[in-house]
């Protein structure tokens, strides 16, 4: 069929009739039985498209119509590049119209297709002509088109701005980009909130600075220094035919833009336009995260599924990073359970993919907050193999990263998945138990608190039916029992840490496994200020008293 159309390059009346007849036969062969009785438009010589036609045939049918219409409009098929451009442009302009017609019952006629092609080509010619003007004239035209009440004209203004920016980039002249920021045109564009691909690309581009250049992350992942990356970019500009390196906005100009649109109206506009990358850029500023979580979180989270062809190829990655930032900053209780699980999943993917310690910290902190505030989420996270992912943070040389890592492990230690893993007493489990014991003596108090918390929880939840495998592991390693004794009897240690160590000791004693007898003597020698009214100190004294009474009764 396409070959027939290509051969009909001479725009004669006979060819026009031939094209229409061929199209009529083609459409009739594809129509459903229920549509066979529908009349063919004799006046136009082209069949109507029944709304029950399957959507999967929309594009090939529309392509044939466009090819035929272009021939009738005296467009030569000899210029294959122009033909390809016309077909692509018309497809983009008419796809939504045709899909709507299949759903609402309104038929698309031959004249609709021809009109759509003419309109699309006229719009493209209008933009091409405007691009030949100077920067001031282009900016004025963009302002005028964006101010129009017509969404199609607004869309044309967005497309003109995007093409002007890329044209300026191609000539290595960032003057137009600067003027877009300085004239507040960038702010007006973001606040437009038009649901179209032009808006999503342009708003995301304008809210992104050179500090978030996709090449920077790629270079970091490959171990390339910023100096080497800069040299590579400079070299590419000198090579004829080399791919263009996009230049984003100056951070000093982008930051004020983010502040201006980080309000309710700006976030609502980005959400309305489904600009997930723009919402992700706002999350760089900690003060904007709450508003994004409140008004644009669903759009942001959908961006994590964006294909590599979207934007600059890193939309999914940046949205995932933003989800971690929201999890680290926003009260989890203000989120739905589904949102919490999605963010937790993003954190678990972000940790191994992180290229710097800040990304590790934000993902770890988000997991700490989520698993701490939403108990039901702990099992979900643990079942995602979280222990093996998060444990790597516990070995970080960065104190903040290490702290949140151990705190996540503490929150997960009560889950059945983690309990079963330690109960299996594998070599890896025994090694992790030793690591946690060693971390109980770390300098940062939060790490000591979390580490002793893990030990206490694992031992308190030990499997009695399997004869207390975790307690036996603790005694067998010749490290845990002496360490617990040392912590319990250290009067200078934080009372919370001592209480958790005493809880772990009580669990070993209660299990009755051989080797835990020394802990009884430790509790007898434990000194707690008698006049202390601290709640934790009172709880510890009560724990020691009951444990010793239990030991005496069993003797």
mmCIF file with all atom_site columns, N, CA and C in Angstrom, residues 348 379-391 417-418:
data_model
loop_
_atom_site.group_PDB
_atom_site.id
_atom_site.type_symbol
_atom_site.label_atom_id
_atom_site.label_alt_id
_atom_site.label_comp_id
_atom_site.label_asym_id
_atom_site.label_entity_id
_atom_site.label_seq_id
_atom_site.pdbx_PDB_ins_code
_atom_site.Cartn_x
_atom_site.Cartn_y
_atom_site.Cartn_z
_atom_site.occupancy
_atom_site.B_iso_or_equiv
_atom_site.pdbx_formal_charge
_atom_site.auth_seq_id
_atom_site.auth_comp_id
_atom_site.auth_asym_id
_atom_site.auth_atom_id
_atom_site.pdbx_PDB_model_num
ATOM 1  N N  . UNK A 1 348 ? 16.039 1.612   48.246 1.00 0.00 ? 348 UNK A N  1
ATOM 2  C CA . UNK A 1 348 ? 16.815 0.375   48.117 1.00 0.00 ? 348 UNK A CA 1
ATOM 3  C C  . UNK A 1 348 ? 17.519 0.297   46.761 1.00 0.00 ? 348 UNK A C  1
ATOM 4  N N  . UNK A 1 379 ? 8.414  -5.166  57.359 1.00 0.00 ? 379 UNK A N  1
ATOM 5  C CA . UNK A 1 379 ? 8.397  -6.467  56.686 1.00 0.00 ? 379 UNK A CA 1
ATOM 6  C C  . UNK A 1 379 ? 8.529  -6.289  55.177 1.00 0.00 ? 379 UNK A C  1
ATOM 7  N N  . UNK A 1 380 ? 7.855  -5.286  54.630 1.00 0.00 ? 380 UNK A N  1
ATOM 8  C CA . UNK A 1 380 ? 7.945  -5.017  53.193 1.00 0.00 ? 380 UNK A CA 1
ATOM 9  C C  . UNK A 1 380 ? 9.390  -4.751  52.791 1.00 0.00 ? 380 UNK A C  1
ATOM 10 N N  . UNK A 1 381 ? 10.057 -3.901  53.555 1.00 0.00 ? 381 UNK A N  1
ATOM 11 C CA . UNK A 1 381 ? 11.445 -3.542  53.246 1.00 0.00 ? 381 UNK A CA 1
ATOM 12 C C  . UNK A 1 381 ? 12.364 -4.746  53.424 1.00 0.00 ? 381 UNK A C  1
ATOM 13 N N  . UNK A 1 382 ? 12.178 -5.482  54.515 1.00 0.00 ? 382 UNK A N  1
ATOM 14 C CA . UNK A 1 382 ? 13.032 -6.644  54.781 1.00 0.00 ? 382 UNK A CA 1
ATOM 15 C C  . UNK A 1 382 ? 12.899 -7.690  53.683 1.00 0.00 ? 382 UNK A C  1
ATOM 16 N N  . UNK A 1 383 ? 11.696 -7.861  53.163 1.00 0.00 ? 383 UNK A N  1
ATOM 17 C CA . UNK A 1 383 ? 11.464 -8.856  52.117 1.00 0.00 ? 383 UNK A CA 1
ATOM 18 C C  . UNK A 1 383 ? 12.046 -8.443  50.772 1.00 0.00 ? 383 UNK A C  1
ATOM 19 N N  . UNK A 1 384 ? 12.517 -7.215  50.678 1.00 0.00 ? 384 UNK A N  1
ATOM 20 C CA . UNK A 1 384 ? 13.177 -6.729  49.462 1.00 0.00 ? 384 UNK A CA 1
ATOM 21 C C  . UNK A 1 384 ? 14.691 -6.928  49.538 1.00 0.00 ? 384 UNK A C  1
ATOM 22 N N  . UNK A 1 385 ? 15.124 -7.835  50.394 1.00 0.00 ? 385 UNK A N  1
ATOM 23 C CA . UNK A 1 385 ? 16.563 -8.102  50.597 1.00 0.00 ? 385 UNK A CA 1
ATOM 24 C C  . UNK A 1 385 ? 17.295 -6.859  51.106 1.00 0.00 ? 385 UNK A C  1
ATOM 25 N N  . UNK A 1 386 ? 16.601 -6.100  51.930 1.00 0.00 ? 386 UNK A N  1
ATOM 26 C CA . UNK A 1 386 ? 17.158 -4.831  52.403 1.00 0.00 ? 386 UNK A CA 1
ATOM 27 C C  . UNK A 1 386 ? 18.374 -5.014  53.293 1.00 0.00 ? 386 UNK A C  1
ATOM 28 N N  . UNK A 1 387 ? 18.407 -6.082  54.086 1.00 0.00 ? 387 UNK A N  1
ATOM 29 C CA . UNK A 1 387 ? 19.530 -6.245  55.019 1.00 0.00 ? 387 UNK A CA 1
ATOM 30 C C  . UNK A 1 387 ? 20.865 -6.244  54.275 1.00 0.00 ? 387 UNK A C  1
ATOM 31 N N  . UNK A 1 388 ? 20.944 -7.021  53.210 1.00 0.00 ? 388 UNK A N  1
ATOM 32 C CA . UNK A 1 388 ? 22.193 -7.090  52.457 1.00 0.00 ? 388 UNK A CA 1
ATOM 33 C C  . UNK A 1 388 ? 22.559 -5.788  51.778 1.00 0.00 ? 388 UNK A C  1
ATOM 34 N N  . UNK A 1 389 ? 21.551 -4.991  51.399 1.00 0.00 ? 389 UNK A N  1
ATOM 35 C CA . UNK A 1 389 ? 21.810 -3.703  50.753 1.00 0.00 ? 389 UNK A CA 1
ATOM 36 C C  . UNK A 1 389 ? 22.268 -2.668  51.768 1.00 0.00 ? 389 UNK A C  1
ATOM 37 N N  . UNK A 1 390 ? 21.538 -2.596  52.889 1.00 0.00 ? 390 UNK A N  1
ATOM 38 C CA . UNK A 1 390 ? 21.793 -1.545  53.878 1.00 0.00 ? 390 UNK A CA 1
ATOM 39 C C  . UNK A 1 390 ? 23.058 -1.816  54.689 1.00 0.00 ? 390 UNK A C  1
ATOM 40 N N  . UNK A 1 391 ? 23.395 -3.085  54.891 1.00 0.00 ? 391 UNK A N  1
ATOM 41 C CA . UNK A 1 391 ? 24.569 -3.398  55.715 1.00 0.00 ? 391 UNK A CA 1
ATOM 42 C C  . UNK A 1 391 ? 25.838 -2.754  55.159 1.00 0.00 ? 391 UNK A C  1
ATOM 43 N N  . UNK A 1 417 ? 11.831 -12.001 58.417 1.00 0.00 ? 417 UNK A N  1
ATOM 44 C CA . UNK A 1 417 ? 12.846 -12.283 57.405 1.00 0.00 ? 417 UNK A CA 1
ATOM 45 C C  . UNK A 1 417 ? 14.246 -12.230 58.004 1.00 0.00 ? 417 UNK A C  1
ATOM 46 N N  . UNK A 1 418 ? 14.537 -11.190 58.778 1.00 0.00 ? 418 UNK A N  1
ATOM 47 C CA . UNK A 1 418 ? 15.859 -11.030 59.386 1.00 0.00 ? 418 UNK A CA 1
ATOM 48 C C  . UNK A 1 418 ? 16.067 -12.055 60.489 1.00 0.00 ? 418 UNK A C  1
#
